[in-house]
Coordinates of C-alpha atoms in Angstrom, one line a residue:
Chain A
Q1 CA 61.4 -79.2 -14.3
I2 CA 61.0 -78.5 -10.8
T3 CA 63.4 -75.6 -9.1
L4 CA 63.4 -74.6 -5.4
K5 CA 65.0 -71.1 -4.3
E6 CA 65.5 -70.4 -0.5
S7 CA 65.5 -66.7 0.9
G8 CA 65.7 -65.3 4.4
P9 CA 68.2 -63.3 6.4
A10 CA 71.8 -63.6 6.1
L11 CA 72.1 -62.8 9.8
V12 CA 69.9 -62.7 12.8
K13 CA 70.9 -61.9 16.3
P14 CA 70.4 -64.4 19.2
T15 CA 66.4 -65.0 20.7
Q16 CA 65.5 -63.6 17.3
T17 CA 63.1 -65.5 15.1
L18 CA 64.1 -66.6 11.7
T19 CA 61.8 -66.7 9.0
L20 CA 62.8 -68.6 5.7
T21 CA 60.7 -68.9 2.4
C22 CA 61.3 -71.4 -0.5
T23 CA 59.8 -70.3 -3.6
F24 CA 59.6 -73.0 -6.0
S25 CA 58.2 -73.5 -9.6
G26 CA 57.3 -76.9 -11.8
F27 CA 55.2 -78.4 -9.3
S28 CA 51.9 -77.2 -6.9
L29 CA 51.8 -78.3 -3.3
S30 CA 47.9 -77.9 -3.8
D31 CA 47.4 -81.3 -4.8
D32 CA 50.9 -83.5 -4.7
G33 CA 54.1 -83.6 -3.3
A34 CA 55.7 -81.9 -0.2
V35 CA 58.6 -79.6 0.7
G36 CA 60.7 -80.2 3.4
W37 CA 63.3 -78.0 5.0
I38 CA 67.1 -79.6 5.8
R39 CA 70.0 -77.7 7.1
Q40 CA 73.7 -78.2 7.5
P41 CA 76.0 -76.4 10.4
P42 CA 79.4 -75.4 8.9
G43 CA 81.3 -78.9 8.6
K44 CA 78.4 -81.0 10.1
P45 CA 76.0 -83.3 8.3
L46 CA 72.6 -82.9 7.4
E47 CA 69.9 -82.5 9.6
W48 CA 65.9 -82.8 8.6
L49 CA 63.9 -80.0 10.4
A50 CA 60.5 -80.4 9.0
L51 CA 58.0 -81.2 6.3
I52 CA 54.5 -79.9 4.7
Y53 CA 52.4 -82.3 2.6
W54 CA 50.4 -80.8 -0.2
D55 CA 47.4 -81.6 2.2
D56 CA 48.5 -79.6 4.8
D57 CA 50.0 -82.5 7.0
K58 CA 53.1 -81.3 8.7
R59 CA 55.7 -83.0 10.7
Y60 CA 58.7 -81.8 12.8
T61 CA 62.0 -82.9 14.1
T62 CA 61.6 -83.9 17.6
S63 CA 64.3 -81.8 19.3
L64 CA 63.2 -78.3 17.8
K65 CA 59.6 -79.2 17.6
T66 CA 58.6 -76.5 19.9
R67 CA 60.8 -73.9 17.8
L68 CA 59.5 -74.5 14.2
T69 CA 56.4 -73.8 12.3
I70 CA 56.3 -74.7 8.6
T71 CA 53.4 -73.4 6.3
K72 CA 52.7 -73.1 2.7
D73 CA 51.0 -70.4 0.2
T74 CA 49.8 -72.3 -2.7
S75 CA 48.8 -68.9 -4.6
K76 CA 52.5 -67.7 -4.5
N77 CA 54.1 -71.7 -4.7
Q78 CA 55.9 -70.9 -1.4
A79 CA 56.4 -73.0 1.6
V80 CA 57.9 -71.0 4.7
L81 CA 59.9 -72.2 7.8
I82 CA 59.5 -70.5 10.6
M83 CA 62.2 -70.7 13.8
T84 CA 62.0 -69.1 17.0
D85 CA 64.4 -68.4 19.6
M86 CA 67.6 -68.3 17.3
D87 CA 71.0 -69.5 18.9
P88 CA 74.5 -69.3 17.4
V89 CA 74.5 -73.1 17.1
D90 CA 71.9 -72.6 14.4
T91 CA 74.2 -71.0 12.1
A92 CA 74.1 -73.0 9.1
T93 CA 73.0 -73.3 5.5
Y94 CA 69.2 -74.0 5.2
Y95 CA 67.9 -75.8 2.5
C96 CA 64.5 -76.8 0.9
A97 CA 63.9 -79.6 -1.2
H98 CA 60.9 -81.4 -2.9
S99 CA 59.4 -84.4 -1.9
G100 CA 56.8 -86.6 -3.8
G101 CA 58.3 -87.3 -7.2
L102 CA 59.3 -90.5 -8.7
G103 CA 56.4 -92.2 -6.8
S104 CA 58.1 -91.7 -3.7
Y105 CA 59.0 -89.1 -0.9
A106 CA 62.4 -88.9 -1.3
F107 CA 64.2 -85.5 -1.7
D108 CA 64.5 -85.4 -5.4
V109 CA 65.1 -81.8 -5.8
W110 CA 67.0 -79.3 -3.7
G111 CA 67.3 -75.5 -3.7
R112 CA 71.2 -74.1 -3.5
G113 CA 70.5 -73.3 0.1
T114 CA 70.8 -70.0 2.0
R115 CA 73.2 -69.3 4.7
V116 CA 72.4 -68.1 8.0
T117 CA 74.5 -66.7 10.7
V118 CA 73.4 -66.2 14.2
S119 CA 75.4 -63.8 15.9
S120 CA 75.1 -60.8 18.0
Chain B
D1 CA 64.4 -91.5 17.2
V2 CA 66.2 -93.6 14.1
V3 CA 69.8 -93.7 14.2
L4 CA 71.7 -94.3 11.2
T5 CA 75.6 -95.1 11.4
Q6 CA 77.5 -94.8 8.5
T7 CA 80.8 -96.5 7.9
P8 CA 83.4 -95.3 7.0
V9 CA 83.6 -91.7 8.2
S10 CA 86.2 -91.0 5.2
L11 CA 87.3 -93.2 2.2
T12 CA 90.0 -92.6 -0.1
V13 CA 89.6 -94.0 -3.6
T14 CA 91.6 -94.9 -6.9
P15 CA 89.9 -93.9 -10.2
G16 CA 88.4 -97.1 -11.7
E17 CA 88.2 -99.2 -8.7
P18 CA 85.1 -100.3 -6.7
A19 CA 83.8 -98.4 -3.4
S20 CA 81.5 -99.1 -0.7
I21 CA 79.6 -97.3 1.9
S22 CA 78.0 -98.9 4.7
C23 CA 74.6 -97.5 6.9
R24 CA 73.3 -99.2 9.9
S25 CA 69.8 -98.4 11.3
S26 CA 68.9 -98.9 14.7
Q27 CA 65.4 -100.2 13.5
S28 CA 64.7 -102.0 10.7
L29 CA 63.3 -99.7 7.6
F30 CA 61.2 -102.3 6.1
D31 CA 57.8 -101.3 6.0
S32 CA 55.6 -104.5 6.0
D33 CA 52.4 -102.8 5.0
D34 CA 53.5 -102.1 1.4
A35 CA 57.0 -104.1 1.4
Y36 CA 59.3 -101.0 0.6
T37 CA 62.6 -100.3 2.8
Y38 CA 62.7 -96.6 2.9
L39 CA 66.2 -95.6 2.9
D40 CA 67.8 -93.2 0.7
W41 CA 71.4 -92.2 -0.8
Y42 CA 72.5 -88.6 -1.2
L43 CA 75.4 -87.3 -2.7
Q44 CA 76.9 -83.7 -1.8
K45 CA 79.6 -82.8 -4.1
P46 CA 81.8 -79.7 -3.3
G47 CA 80.0 -76.8 -2.8
Q48 CA 76.9 -77.9 -3.9
S49 CA 73.5 -79.0 -2.7
P50 CA 72.9 -82.6 -2.1
Q51 CA 71.3 -84.5 -4.8
L52 CA 69.3 -87.9 -4.6
L53 CA 71.2 -90.8 -6.0
I54 CA 69.1 -93.6 -4.7
Y55 CA 65.7 -93.9 -3.7
T56 CA 63.7 -96.6 -1.7
L57 CA 66.6 -98.8 -1.2
S58 CA 67.8 -99.6 -4.7
N59 CA 66.0 -97.3 -7.1
R60 CA 68.2 -94.9 -9.1
A61 CA 67.1 -91.4 -9.3
S62 CA 67.1 -89.9 -12.6
G63 CA 70.2 -89.6 -14.5
V64 CA 72.1 -91.2 -11.9
P65 CA 75.0 -93.7 -13.7
D66 CA 74.3 -97.3 -13.2
R67 CA 77.8 -97.4 -11.5
F68 CA 75.9 -96.7 -8.4
N69 CA 74.0 -99.3 -6.5
G70 CA 71.9 -99.5 -3.4
S71 CA 71.2 -102.9 -1.3
G72 CA 70.5 -104.3 2.0
S73 CA 67.6 -105.4 3.9
G74 CA 66.3 -104.4 7.5
T75 CA 68.8 -102.4 9.2
D76 CA 72.2 -102.8 7.3
F77 CA 72.3 -101.1 3.9
T78 CA 75.0 -100.7 1.7
L79 CA 75.8 -98.1 -1.4
K80 CA 78.4 -99.2 -4.1
I81 CA 80.3 -97.7 -6.7
S82 CA 81.3 -100.4 -9.3
R83 CA 84.1 -98.1 -10.8
V84 CA 84.7 -94.7 -9.2
E85 CA 84.9 -91.6 -11.5
P86 CA 86.5 -88.3 -10.6
E87 CA 83.5 -86.9 -10.3
D88 CA 82.2 -89.1 -7.8
I89 CA 84.0 -87.2 -4.7
G90 CA 82.0 -85.9 -2.2
L91 CA 79.9 -86.5 0.9
Y92 CA 77.6 -89.4 0.8
Y93 CA 74.8 -89.4 3.3
C94 CA 71.8 -92.1 3.9
M95 CA 68.7 -91.3 4.8
Q96 CA 65.5 -92.9 6.3
R97 CA 61.8 -91.9 5.9
L98 CA 60.1 -94.6 7.3
K99 CA 59.3 -93.2 10.6
Y100 CA 59.2 -89.3 11.7
P101 CA 61.6 -87.8 12.4
I102 CA 63.3 -88.0 9.2
T103 CA 67.2 -89.0 10.0
F104 CA 70.4 -88.8 8.0
G105 CA 73.4 -90.6 8.9
G106 CA 76.7 -88.5 9.9
G107 CA 77.9 -88.7 6.2
T108 CA 81.1 -90.4 4.4
K109 CA 83.8 -88.4 2.8
V110 CA 84.8 -89.9 -0.6
E111 CA 88.1 -88.4 -1.9
M112 CA 90.1 -89.5 -4.7
K113 CA 93.7 -90.8 -4.4

């Protein structure tokens, strides 16, 4: 059974750097699959942010590419998202999700999300 | 970037009646290399994380009732619920993963009459 859990600060100040950790179980990112990050501002739609594959291939959304870094630590079963220069518009619930099951790369299992507020 | 436009934005349904959501893409989502169409559907129930309903155009995810069906081709896609149940309320999103960046539609809110 695959599970994922997001962790990180609930509150960050403008201009600070946000580091979010996705800790997962039930699969290994050393030999298959991928982990993605998706966010949802309050009352707004889902927005895909980044994806890291088992072979360390990384993909980012166009508008935030300069601010995002995604990494993985296979020994800890974690995927980490770093977002620099945080702004109040980055206030959102951030989800990580597994990709690569079902023989496809849809996001088949999601974490519960972690809410991040950007405010001074 | 590929833009996905969902209609309607909101939908009020009667239990037991059918419902349909449209998702239109700014580009074809058909991959001629492998003949797959990379369009997925997700449901976000109130207060919950999104869950996968349909992947690669028309494949139901594990545990998804057969009243949910995905169809379409090229740039026009539809999610149909044959008989809506009260537990089907929430926000429905289409998502394309043929091209990076992955993009989501704006969502359709389904409410019960």
